[in-house]
Amino acid sequence: MGQEPVLLTDEQMQEFITRGYLVLKTDFSPDFHEKLMGKLNHVYNEEGNPGNNLLPRVPELQTVFNHPAIDGALQSVIGPHYLMHTHRHGHFNATPKPGGWHKDSYWGYSRMRNHHPWWAMIMYFPQDTPVELGPTGVMPGTQNYETRIFKEDNLKEEALASGEAGTFILIHYDIWHRATANTLGEPRYMLKFEFMRTEAPTAPSWNNENPNWITPTSAKQLFYQHDDMWEETWNWLSGKVGSIAETKQESDIEQLSATLIGDNGPEAINAAYQLASSGDEGLVVLEEVLYSEQLKDSRLAAYGLSIAGEKAVPILEKALESNQAYTIAHAGFALGELRQLASSAIPKLTRLVNHPSSYVRTTIIDAISMIQEPADEAVAGLIQALKSEDVQTRFSAGLALCRFGAEANAAVPQLTKALEDEDRYVRGHAVEALNYINTDAAKDVLIEYLLASRWCPTTNPSSTF
């Protein structure tokens, strides 16, 4: 038995929700990190960056991700049965030039980003990383902004993942971040691993003592205040769906509507959430904007409808019949976030897994995996998606099936075929799906595949046998 996970406190969760990151630390010995650095230096110098094979090539890293501080932080934010994604990367930085600000893509592809934490990243520093060595920099509170709202010459708000060996930063997947300048010129490693929530929250998974949201004092330093969004996210993480629907009586719906579509950046996010909490009048505005010819406006309306409760479901089901691809995708996204409230939409959603638009297909696949009920129809739809000619559709379907457990047993034959796919992520997601399905049939296929493709961590070009 390993050590008990160190779950986050209410205060830490509030910081994560508002700021989008936490800098934490493991307690490994200096000797552990010295040996880890020796292994990393050997691999990088002799073989180059191992990319997705970072973990099997440096298996000592599994000890890092089993550490109670890392495991507890991940359980707190994305639930106890989280998935470590097959994409991982060891970033090496020895340059005095800072990297560019960016949000990570999804393995070279795009998808609609969640305000709710379905995804997270850990960036681990195996060496002492003072500011001069170029730690990762994040811009606090920017995880829900599609565009960069800050300027290169105004970076006083930047937070640095600086600290002793064993420091790690847990970030919301979508936060704006960069590599900072390594002015010392010494080797600096940052080991990046991605994680996905496989279950929607039904109760707090952190050390929750107070059920009520409290905005932390540090949030006042952020670019914008998003009280409704923060509280709704806290409630969502506590297992509540549509918690702010019909909780307010807004007197100026017209002004909120103008803010929503007026190119107002973060203020438009607030308008979407306020409209979602304003009952029928707010829903009328959000429905209208969902059909907007401006993609960004339609997307904002979808964020509002995604937290507007069961009254939003018929609005969104109707929008699935639109002729505009991104309206369909945004409606599907919102239905997925409403989870079990949207089970009536599963037949319509499964008919869209072969839609001509890749954006629609991937979003719909995600939505099906979040709603899940009725399971037999949902799984049948994802099996069809696994047969697609499009690689993103196939690997999205494999990843989605991880959320069903044994209820996805009918997908085992098609997942078996996916293990021979030409794409590494289709194969990787099929492995993960079989692991989470965990029936006898799934385990038989999985064990046979893993035995045939087993990895020897000590075999390399200079030691082949």
Coordinates of C-alpha atoms in Angstrom, one line a residue:
M1 CA 0.0 0.0 0.0
G2 CA 1.3 3.5 -0.9
Q3 CA 1.0 6.6 1.2
E4 CA -2.4 8.3 1.5
P5 CA -2.8 11.1 -1.1
V6 CA -2.4 14.6 0.3
L7 CA -5.7 16.1 -0.8
L8 CA -6.0 19.9 -1.4
T9 CA -7.7 22.1 1.2
D10 CA -10.7 24.3 0.5
E11 CA -8.3 27.3 0.3
Q12 CA -6.1 25.6 -2.3
M13 CA -9.0 24.6 -4.4
Q14 CA -10.3 28.2 -4.3
E15 CA -6.9 29.4 -5.4
F16 CA -6.8 26.8 -8.3
I17 CA -10.3 27.7 -9.5
T18 CA -9.5 31.5 -9.6
R19 CA -5.8 31.5 -10.6
G20 CA -5.7 28.3 -12.6
Y21 CA -2.6 26.8 -11.0
L22 CA -0.9 25.8 -7.8
V23 CA 2.9 25.5 -7.1
L24 CA 3.5 22.5 -4.8
K25 CA 6.4 20.3 -3.8
T26 CA 7.3 16.7 -3.3
D27 CA 9.7 15.6 -0.5
F28 CA 12.1 13.2 -2.3
S29 CA 15.7 13.2 -1.1
P30 CA 18.5 15.0 -2.9
D31 CA 19.9 11.7 -3.8
F32 CA 16.7 10.7 -5.7
H33 CA 16.8 13.8 -7.8
E34 CA 20.5 13.5 -8.4
K35 CA 20.0 10.0 -9.8
L36 CA 17.0 11.2 -11.8
M37 CA 19.0 14.0 -13.3
G38 CA 21.8 11.6 -14.2
K39 CA 19.4 9.4 -16.1
L40 CA 17.8 12.3 -17.9
N41 CA 21.2 13.7 -18.9
H42 CA 22.3 10.3 -20.2
V43 CA 19.1 9.8 -22.3
Y44 CA 19.1 13.3 -23.7
N45 CA 22.8 13.3 -24.5
E46 CA 23.0 9.8 -25.9
E47 CA 19.6 9.4 -27.5
G48 CA 17.8 12.8 -27.7
N49 CA 14.4 13.7 -26.4
P50 CA 12.4 10.5 -25.9
G51 CA 9.1 12.4 -26.4
N52 CA 6.1 10.2 -25.5
N53 CA 8.5 7.4 -24.4
L54 CA 9.7 9.6 -21.5
L55 CA 8.1 7.4 -18.8
P56 CA 9.2 4.0 -20.1
R57 CA 12.7 5.4 -20.9
V58 CA 13.0 7.0 -17.4
P59 CA 10.8 4.6 -15.4
E60 CA 11.9 6.3 -12.1
L61 CA 9.4 9.0 -13.0
Q62 CA 6.5 6.7 -12.1
T63 CA 7.7 7.1 -8.5
V64 CA 7.3 10.9 -8.9
F65 CA 3.7 10.5 -10.1
N66 CA 2.9 8.1 -7.3
H67 CA 4.0 10.7 -4.8
P68 CA 1.1 11.6 -2.4
A69 CA 1.4 15.3 -3.1
I70 CA 1.1 14.8 -6.9
D71 CA -1.5 12.1 -6.7
G72 CA -3.5 14.0 -4.1
A73 CA -3.5 17.2 -6.1
L74 CA -4.7 15.4 -9.2
Q75 CA -7.4 13.6 -7.3
S76 CA -8.6 16.8 -5.8
V77 CA -8.9 18.6 -9.2
I78 CA -9.9 15.9 -11.7
G79 CA -11.2 13.0 -9.5
P80 CA -9.7 9.8 -8.1
H81 CA -9.8 7.8 -11.3
Y82 CA -7.9 10.2 -13.5
L83 CA -6.1 9.1 -16.6
M84 CA -2.4 9.9 -17.5
H85 CA -2.5 10.7 -21.1
T86 CA -0.2 9.0 -23.6
H87 CA 1.3 12.3 -24.6
R88 CA 4.1 13.5 -22.4
H89 CA 7.2 15.6 -22.9
G90 CA 10.4 16.4 -21.2
H91 CA 11.2 20.1 -21.9
F92 CA 14.9 21.0 -22.0
N93 CA 15.8 24.6 -21.7
A94 CA 19.3 26.1 -21.8
T95 CA 18.6 29.3 -23.8
P96 CA 18.5 32.9 -22.5
K97 CA 15.6 33.6 -24.8
P98 CA 12.1 33.2 -23.2
G99 CA 9.5 31.1 -25.0
G100 CA 6.3 32.5 -26.5
W101 CA 3.0 32.6 -24.6
H102 CA 0.6 29.9 -25.6
K103 CA -2.0 27.4 -24.6
D104 CA -1.2 23.8 -25.4
S105 CA -3.1 22.2 -28.3
Y106 CA -4.6 18.7 -27.9
W107 CA -1.7 16.8 -29.5
G108 CA -1.7 18.9 -32.6
Y109 CA -5.4 19.2 -32.8
S110 CA -8.0 21.6 -31.5
R111 CA -11.2 21.1 -29.5
M112 CA -13.6 23.3 -27.6
R113 CA -12.0 24.2 -24.2
N114 CA -13.8 23.6 -20.9
H115 CA -14.2 26.1 -18.1
H116 CA -14.8 23.1 -15.9
P117 CA -11.5 21.2 -15.1
W118 CA -11.8 18.1 -17.2
W119 CA -8.1 18.3 -18.0
A120 CA -5.0 19.3 -16.0
M121 CA -1.2 19.2 -16.4
I122 CA 1.7 18.6 -14.1
M123 CA 5.0 20.2 -14.8
Y124 CA 7.7 18.7 -12.6
F125 CA 11.2 20.2 -12.0
P126 CA 13.8 17.5 -11.0
Q127 CA 16.5 20.1 -10.3
D128 CA 16.7 23.2 -8.2
T129 CA 15.1 25.9 -10.4
P130 CA 15.8 29.4 -9.4
V131 CA 14.3 32.2 -11.4
E132 CA 17.6 32.5 -13.4
L133 CA 17.3 28.9 -14.6
G134 CA 14.1 29.6 -16.6
P135 CA 11.2 28.0 -14.8
T136 CA 7.8 27.8 -16.4
G137 CA 5.8 31.1 -16.2
V138 CA 2.0 31.2 -16.1
M139 CA -0.3 34.1 -16.3
P140 CA -2.7 33.8 -13.4
G141 CA -6.5 33.6 -14.1
T142 CA -6.1 33.3 -17.9
Q143 CA -7.3 29.7 -18.2
N144 CA -10.7 30.7 -19.6
Y145 CA -9.6 33.3 -22.2
E146 CA -9.4 32.3 -25.8
T147 CA -7.1 35.2 -26.7
R148 CA -4.2 36.7 -24.8
I149 CA -5.4 39.7 -22.8
F150 CA -2.0 40.9 -21.6
K151 CA 1.0 42.4 -23.3
E152 CA 4.6 41.2 -23.5
D153 CA 5.9 44.4 -21.8
N154 CA 3.4 44.1 -18.9
L155 CA 4.3 40.9 -17.1
K156 CA 4.4 41.9 -13.5
E157 CA 1.5 39.5 -12.9
E158 CA 3.4 36.5 -14.2
A159 CA 3.8 33.6 -11.7
L160 CA 6.9 31.4 -11.9
A161 CA 7.2 27.7 -10.9
S162 CA 10.5 28.4 -9.2
G163 CA 11.8 26.3 -6.3
E164 CA 13.9 23.4 -5.1
A165 CA 14.2 20.1 -6.9
G166 CA 10.8 18.4 -6.5
T167 CA 8.8 21.5 -7.1
F168 CA 5.8 21.0 -9.5
I169 CA 3.1 23.2 -10.9
L170 CA -0.4 21.9 -11.3
I171 CA -2.2 23.9 -14.0
H172 CA -5.6 24.0 -15.6
Y173 CA -4.9 22.6 -19.1
D174 CA -5.9 25.8 -20.8
I175 CA -3.9 28.4 -18.9
W176 CA -1.6 30.8 -20.8
H177 CA 2.1 29.8 -20.1
R178 CA 5.6 29.9 -21.4
A179 CA 9.2 29.0 -20.8
T180 CA 11.2 31.8 -19.2
A181 CA 14.8 32.8 -19.9
N182 CA 17.5 30.5 -18.7
T183 CA 20.2 33.1 -18.0
L184 CA 22.5 30.6 -16.2
G185 CA 22.8 28.4 -19.3
E186 CA 22.8 25.3 -17.2
P187 CA 20.5 22.3 -18.1
R188 CA 16.9 22.8 -17.0
Y189 CA 14.4 20.0 -17.3
M190 CA 10.6 20.4 -17.0
L191 CA 8.7 17.1 -17.3
K192 CA 5.2 17.7 -18.6
F193 CA 2.5 15.1 -18.2
E194 CA -1.2 15.5 -19.0
F195 CA -4.2 14.1 -17.2
M196 CA -7.9 13.7 -18.0
R197 CA -10.9 13.3 -15.7
T198 CA -12.7 10.0 -16.5
E199 CA -15.7 10.7 -14.2
A200 CA -17.9 13.7 -13.7
P201 CA -17.8 14.8 -10.1
T202 CA -20.6 13.7 -7.8
A203 CA -19.1 15.1 -4.6
P204 CA -16.0 17.1 -3.6
S205 CA -12.8 15.0 -4.1
W206 CA -10.6 17.3 -2.1
N207 CA -10.5 17.8 1.7
N208 CA -13.7 19.8 1.7
E209 CA -14.9 21.3 5.0
N210 CA -17.0 24.2 3.9
P211 CA -19.6 23.6 1.2
N212 CA -19.9 27.3 0.3
W213 CA -17.8 29.2 -2.2
I214 CA -15.5 31.8 -0.8
T215 CA -13.5 34.1 -3.2
P216 CA -9.9 34.1 -2.0
T217 CA -8.3 37.5 -1.3
S218 CA -5.6 36.8 -4.0
A219 CA -8.3 36.9 -6.7
K220 CA -8.5 40.6 -6.4
Q221 CA -5.1 40.8 -8.1
L222 CA -6.4 39.1 -11.3
F223 CA -7.1 40.9 -14.5
Y224 CA -10.9 40.4 -14.1
Q225 CA -13.3 39.2 -11.5
H226 CA -15.5 36.2 -12.4
D227 CA -17.5 35.6 -9.3
D228 CA -20.4 33.7 -11.0
M229 CA -18.0 31.5 -13.0
W230 CA -15.8 30.7 -10.0
E231 CA -18.8 29.8 -7.8
E232 CA -20.4 27.7 -10.5
T233 CA -17.1 25.8 -11.0
W234 CA -16.9 25.1 -7.2
N235 CA -20.4 23.8 -7.2
W236 CA -19.8 21.7 -10.3
L237 CA -16.7 20.2 -8.6
S238 CA -19.0 19.4 -5.7
G239 CA -21.3 17.4 -7.9
K240 CA -24.0 20.1 -8.7
V241 CA -25.2 20.5 -12.2
G242 CA -26.9 23.8 -13.3
S243 CA -26.4 25.2 -9.8
I244 CA -26.8 28.9 -10.7
A245 CA -29.8 28.5 -13.0
E246 CA -32.6 30.9 -12.2
T247 CA -30.8 32.2 -9.1
K248 CA -31.0 35.9 -10.1
Q249 CA -33.4 38.4 -11.4
E250 CA -31.4 40.6 -13.7
S251 CA -33.0 44.0 -14.4
D252 CA -31.0 44.8 -17.5
I253 CA -31.1 41.8 -19.8
E254 CA -30.6 44.2 -22.8
Q255 CA -27.3 45.4 -21.4
L256 CA -26.1 41.9 -20.7
S257 CA -27.0 40.9 -24.3
A258 CA -25.0 43.9 -25.7
T259 CA -22.0 42.9 -23.5
L260 CA -22.2 39.3 -24.6
I261 CA -21.8 40.1 -28.3
G262 CA -19.9 43.3 -28.1
D263 CA -16.3 42.1 -28.4
N264 CA -15.9 42.7 -24.6
G265 CA -13.5 39.8 -23.9
P266 CA -13.6 38.6 -20.3
E267 CA -16.6 40.8 -19.5
A268 CA -18.6 38.8 -22.1
I269 CA -17.9 35.7 -20.1
N270 CA -19.5 37.3 -17.1
A271 CA -22.5 38.3 -19.2
A272 CA -22.9 34.7 -20.3
Y273 CA -23.0 33.4 -16.8
Q274 CA -25.3 36.2 -15.6
L275 CA -27.7 35.4 -18.4
A276 CA -27.6 31.7 -17.5
S277 CA -28.7 32.6 -14.0
S278 CA -31.5 34.9 -15.1
G279 CA -34.2 32.5 -15.9
D280 CA -36.3 32.5 -19.1
E281 CA -35.3 36.0 -20.2
G282 CA -31.6 35.1 -20.1
L283 CA -32.2 31.8 -22.0
V284 CA -34.0 33.7 -24.8
V285 CA -30.8 35.8 -25.3
L286 CA -28.4 32.9 -25.1
E287 CA -30.5 30.8 -27.6
E288 CA -30.5 33.7 -30.1
V289 CA -26.7 34.2 -29.8
L290 CA -26.1 30.5 -30.1
Y291 CA -27.1 30.8 -33.8
S292 CA -24.8 33.9 -34.3
E293 CA -22.7 34.0 -37.5
Q294 CA -19.8 35.0 -35.2
L295 CA -18.2 31.9 -33.9
K296 CA -16.9 33.6 -30.7
D297 CA -20.4 34.8 -29.8
S298 CA -22.0 31.4 -30.4
R299 CA -19.3 29.8 -28.3
L300 CA -19.9 32.2 -25.4
A301 CA -23.6 31.5 -25.6
A302 CA -22.8 27.8 -25.3
Y303 CA -20.8 28.4 -22.2
G304 CA -23.9 30.1 -20.7
L305 CA -26.3 27.4 -21.8
S306 CA -24.0 24.7 -20.5
I307 CA -24.6 25.8 -16.9
A308 CA -28.2 26.9 -17.3
G309 CA -29.9 23.7 -16.1
E310 CA -32.5 21.5 -17.5
K311 CA -34.5 24.3 -19.2
A312 CA -31.6 24.7 -21.6
V313 CA -31.8 21.1 -22.9
P314 CA -34.7 21.5 -25.4
I315 CA -33.0 24.7 -26.7
L316 CA -29.8 22.8 -27.3
E317 CA -31.5 19.7 -28.8
K318 CA -33.2 22.0 -31.3
A319 CA -29.9 23.6 -32.2
L320 CA -28.4 20.2 -33.2
E321 CA -30.6 20.6 -36.3
S322 CA -28.9 23.8 -37.4
N323 CA -27.2 24.1 -40.8
Q324 CA -24.3 25.9 -39.1
A325 CA -21.5 23.5 -38.1
Y326 CA -20.2 25.4 -35.1
T327 CA -23.7 26.0 -33.7
I328 CA -24.2 22.2 -33.7
A329 CA -20.8 21.7 -32.0
H330 CA -21.5 24.4 -29.4
A331 CA -24.9 22.9 -28.7
G332 CA -23.4 19.5 -28.3
F333 CA -20.7 20.9 -25.9
A334 CA -23.4 22.5 -23.7
L335 CA -25.4 19.3 -23.6
G336 CA -22.4 17.3 -22.5
E337 CA -21.7 19.7 -19.6
L338 CA -25.3 19.3 -18.5
R339 CA -24.6 15.5 -18.2
Q340 CA -27.5 13.4 -17.0
L341 CA -30.0 16.2 -17.5
A342 CA -29.4 15.8 -21.3
S343 CA -29.9 12.1 -21.6
S344 CA -32.8 12.7 -24.0
A345 CA -30.3 14.1 -26.5
I346 CA -28.2 10.9 -26.9
P347 CA -30.1 9.6 -30.0
K348 CA -29.6 12.9 -31.8
L349 CA -26.0 13.1 -30.7
T350 CA -25.1 9.6 -31.9
R351 CA -26.5 10.4 -35.3
L352 CA -23.9 13.2 -35.6
V353 CA -20.7 11.2 -35.0
N354 CA -20.3 11.0 -38.8
H355 CA -21.0 14.7 -39.4
P356 CA -18.8 16.2 -42.2
S357 CA -17.2 18.7 -39.8
S358 CA -14.3 17.5 -37.6
Y359 CA -15.1 20.2 -35.0
V360 CA -18.7 18.8 -34.7
R361 CA -17.6 15.2 -34.6
T362 CA -15.0 15.7 -31.8
T363 CA -17.3 17.9 -29.7
I364 CA -20.2 15.5 -30.1
I365 CA -18.0 12.5 -29.1
D366 CA -17.0 14.4 -25.9
A367 CA -20.6 15.2 -25.2
I368 CA -21.8 11.6 -25.5
S369 CA -19.1 10.5 -23.1
M370 CA -20.2 13.1 -20.5
I371 CA -23.9 12.3 -20.7
Q372 CA -23.4 8.5 -20.9
E373 CA -27.1 7.5 -20.5
P374 CA -28.6 5.4 -22.0
A375 CA -25.2 3.7 -22.1
D376 CA -26.0 1.1 -24.8
E377 CA -26.9 3.9 -27.3
A378 CA -24.0 6.1 -26.3
V379 CA -21.4 3.3 -26.6
A380 CA -22.9 2.2 -30.0
G381 CA -22.4 5.8 -31.2
L382 CA -18.8 5.8 -30.1
I383 CA -18.1 2.5 -31.8
Q384 CA -19.2 4.0 -35.0
A385 CA -16.9 6.9 -34.4
L386 CA -14.0 4.5 -33.9
K387 CA -14.5 3.3 -37.5
S388 CA -14.1 6.8 -38.9
E389 CA -11.6 7.6 -41.6
D390 CA -10.5 10.7 -39.7
V391 CA -7.8 10.1 -37.1
Q392 CA -9.0 12.8 -34.6
T393 CA -12.5 11.2 -34.6
R394 CA -11.0 7.8 -33.9
F395 CA -8.7 8.8 -31.1
S396 CA -11.4 11.0 -29.6
A397 CA -13.8 8.0 -29.5
G398 CA -11.2 5.8 -27.8
L399 CA -10.6 8.5 -25.2
A400 CA -14.3 9.0 -24.7
L401 CA -14.8 5.2 -24.0
C402 CA -12.5 5.5 -21.0
R403 CA -15.4 7.2 -19.2
F404 CA -17.8 4.2 -19.4
G405 CA -16.0 1.4 -17.5
A406 CA -17.6 -2.0 -18.0
E407 CA -20.6 -0.5 -19.7
A408 CA -18.4 -0.1 -22.8
N409 CA -17.7 -3.8 -23.1
A410 CA -19.4 -3.9 -26.5
A411 CA -16.6 -1.7 -27.8
V412 CA -13.9 -4.3 -27.1
P413 CA -13.8 -5.8 -30.7
Q414 CA -13.5 -2.4 -32.3
L415 CA -10.9 -1.3 -29.7
T416 CA -9.0 -4.4 -30.6
K417 CA -8.8 -3.3 -34.2
A418 CA -7.8 0.2 -33.0
L419 CA -4.6 -1.3 -31.4
E420 CA -3.3 -1.8 -35.0
D421 CA -4.1 1.7 -36.1
E422 CA -1.4 3.8 -37.8
D423 CA -1.8 6.6 -35.4
R424 CA -0.1 6.5 -32.0
Y425 CA -2.9 8.2 -30.1
V426 CA -5.6 6.0 -31.5
R427 CA -3.5 3.0 -30.3
G428 CA -2.8 4.7 -27.0
H429 CA -6.4 5.6 -26.3
A430 CA -7.5 2.1 -27.2
V431 CA -5.1 0.8 -24.6
E432 CA -6.5 3.2 -22.0
A433 CA -10.1 2.4 -22.9
L434 CA -9.5 -1.3 -22.5
N435 CA -7.9 -0.7 -19.1
Y436 CA -10.9 1.3 -17.9
I437 CA -13.4 -1.1 -19.3
N438 CA -11.7 -3.8 -17.2
T439 CA -13.9 -6.8 -18.2
D440 CA -12.4 -10.2 -18.8
A441 CA -12.7 -9.7 -22.5
A442 CA -11.0 -6.3 -22.3
K443 CA -8.2 -7.6 -20.1
D444 CA -7.4 -10.5 -22.4
V445 CA -7.0 -8.2 -25.3
L446 CA -5.0 -5.7 -23.3
I447 CA -2.6 -8.3 -21.8
E448 CA -1.9 -9.9 -25.2
Y449 CA -1.2 -6.5 -26.7
L450 CA 1.1 -5.3 -23.9
L451 CA 3.1 -8.5 -23.9
A452 CA 3.7 -8.2 -27.6
S453 CA 4.7 -4.5 -27.3
R454 CA 6.5 -4.6 -24.0
W455 CA 9.3 -2.1 -23.5
C456 CA 12.7 -2.7 -22.0
P457 CA 13.9 0.5 -20.3
T458 CA 17.6 -0.5 -20.4
T459 CA 17.7 -1.3 -24.1
N460 CA 19.2 1.6 -26.2
P461 CA 21.4 2.1 -29.2
S462 CA 24.6 1.4 -27.2
S463 CA 23.1 -1.6 -25.3
T464 CA 20.8 -3.6 -27.6
F465 CA 20.7 -6.8 -25.7

